[in-house]
Amino acid sequence: VTEDGLSLDMARPSAKCGIEVDGPSHFLWNPWTKAWVENGPTRLKSRLLKARGWRVVSIPFYEWDKIATSASKHDYIKAKLERNGDSMRM
């Protein structure tokens, strides 16, 4: 939980970085673009965290569910953290 009361699934408060594992309740299906989009509360939380200096990596269910092996899941998380310049270590 941040100093403002926002919760994260995994966090390193000293570095202001975290991971959010976002299930289906965090998204809406857009039938026109045929893609998942963040819902309002999830988008607001992301914006609030960013405004407070947090770097947050989102792991959406629709990407995670396609990954078959534990090794591939580990590689996926590592790549996400590296792409986002996170200082969290696995």
Short mmCIF file of C-alpha atoms in Angstrom, two decimals:
data_model
loop_
_atom_site.label_atom_id
_atom_site.label_comp_id
_atom_site.label_asym_id
_atom_site.label_seq_id
_atom_site.Cartn_x
_atom_site.Cartn_y
_atom_site.Cartn_z
CA VAL A 1 0.00 0.00 0.00
CA THR A 2 1.36 3.43 -0.94
CA GLU A 3 1.47 6.38 1.44
CA ASP A 4 -1.77 7.56 -0.25
CA GLY A 5 -3.54 4.25 0.39
CA LEU A 6 -3.32 2.80 -3.14
CA SER A 7 -2.64 -0.93 -3.17
CA LEU A 8 -0.36 -2.84 -5.53
CA ASP A 9 -0.04 -6.60 -6.03
CA MET A 10 3.75 -6.41 -5.64
CA ALA A 11 5.75 -3.32 -4.71
CA ARG A 12 9.13 -1.99 -3.75
CA PRO A 13 8.15 1.26 -2.00
CA SER A 14 11.73 2.48 -1.59
CA ALA A 15 12.09 2.53 -5.41
CA LYS A 16 8.45 3.45 -6.08
CA CYS A 17 8.01 0.55 -8.50
CA GLY A 18 5.45 -2.21 -8.57
CA ILE A 19 3.64 -4.92 -10.47
CA GLU A 20 -0.10 -5.17 -11.01
CA VAL A 21 -1.53 -8.53 -12.08
CA ASP A 22 -4.73 -7.44 -13.79
CA GLY A 23 -7.53 -9.97 -14.23
CA PRO A 24 -10.65 -9.65 -16.40
CA SER A 25 -12.38 -7.31 -13.94
CA HIS A 26 -9.80 -4.62 -14.84
CA PHE A 27 -10.77 -4.54 -18.52
CA LEU A 28 -13.62 -3.99 -20.93
CA TRP A 29 -13.91 -5.61 -24.36
CA ASN A 30 -14.08 -3.07 -27.19
CA PRO A 31 -16.08 -4.70 -30.00
CA TRP A 32 -15.04 -2.08 -32.57
CA THR A 33 -11.30 -2.53 -32.10
CA LYS A 34 -11.62 -6.16 -31.00
CA ALA A 35 -9.25 -5.48 -28.10
CA TRP A 36 -9.29 -5.30 -24.32
CA VAL A 37 -9.06 -1.81 -22.78
CA GLU A 38 -8.55 -0.79 -19.17
CA ASN A 39 -11.76 0.12 -17.36
CA GLY A 40 -12.19 3.46 -15.62
CA PRO A 41 -11.10 2.52 -12.08
CA THR A 42 -7.99 0.72 -13.35
CA ARG A 43 -7.05 3.65 -15.59
CA LEU A 44 -7.55 6.11 -12.73
CA LYS A 45 -5.37 4.08 -10.37
CA SER A 46 -2.61 3.88 -12.99
CA ARG A 47 -2.73 7.64 -13.50
CA LEU A 48 -2.69 8.35 -9.77
CA LEU A 49 0.32 6.09 -9.22
CA LYS A 50 2.20 7.63 -12.15
CA ALA A 51 1.43 11.16 -10.89
CA ARG A 52 2.94 10.17 -7.54
CA GLY A 53 6.17 8.99 -9.18
CA TRP A 54 5.47 5.24 -9.24
CA ARG A 55 6.53 3.00 -12.12
CA VAL A 56 4.03 0.18 -12.43
CA VAL A 57 4.19 -2.81 -14.76
CA SER A 58 0.82 -4.27 -15.70
CA ILE A 59 0.49 -7.98 -16.41
CA PRO A 60 -2.88 -8.34 -18.16
CA PHE A 61 -4.70 -11.65 -17.99
CA TYR A 62 -5.13 -11.87 -21.77
CA GLU A 63 -1.33 -11.93 -22.25
CA TRP A 64 -0.55 -14.08 -19.20
CA ASP A 65 -3.09 -16.78 -20.10
CA LYS A 66 -1.37 -17.39 -23.45
CA ILE A 67 1.96 -18.31 -21.80
CA ALA A 68 2.31 -22.06 -21.39
CA THR A 69 5.38 -22.77 -19.24
CA SER A 70 6.82 -21.44 -15.99
CA ALA A 71 10.09 -20.59 -17.73
CA SER A 72 8.23 -18.61 -20.38
CA LYS A 73 6.26 -16.78 -17.68
CA HIS A 74 9.51 -15.88 -15.92
CA ASP A 75 10.96 -14.57 -19.20
CA TYR A 76 7.78 -12.57 -19.85
CA ILE A 77 7.95 -10.82 -16.46
CA LYS A 78 11.67 -10.17 -16.80
CA ALA A 79 11.19 -8.63 -20.25
CA LYS A 80 8.31 -6.44 -19.00
CA LEU A 81 10.44 -5.14 -16.13
CA GLU A 82 13.41 -4.46 -18.42
CA ARG A 83 11.23 -2.64 -20.98
CA ASN A 84 9.84 -0.40 -18.29
CA GLY A 85 13.21 0.36 -16.74
CA ASP A 86 12.15 -1.08 -13.44
CA SER A 87 14.65 -1.63 -10.67
CA MET A 88 12.80 -4.61 -9.24
CA ARG A 89 14.80 -7.83 -9.21
CA MET A 90 13.36 -11.30 -9.57
#
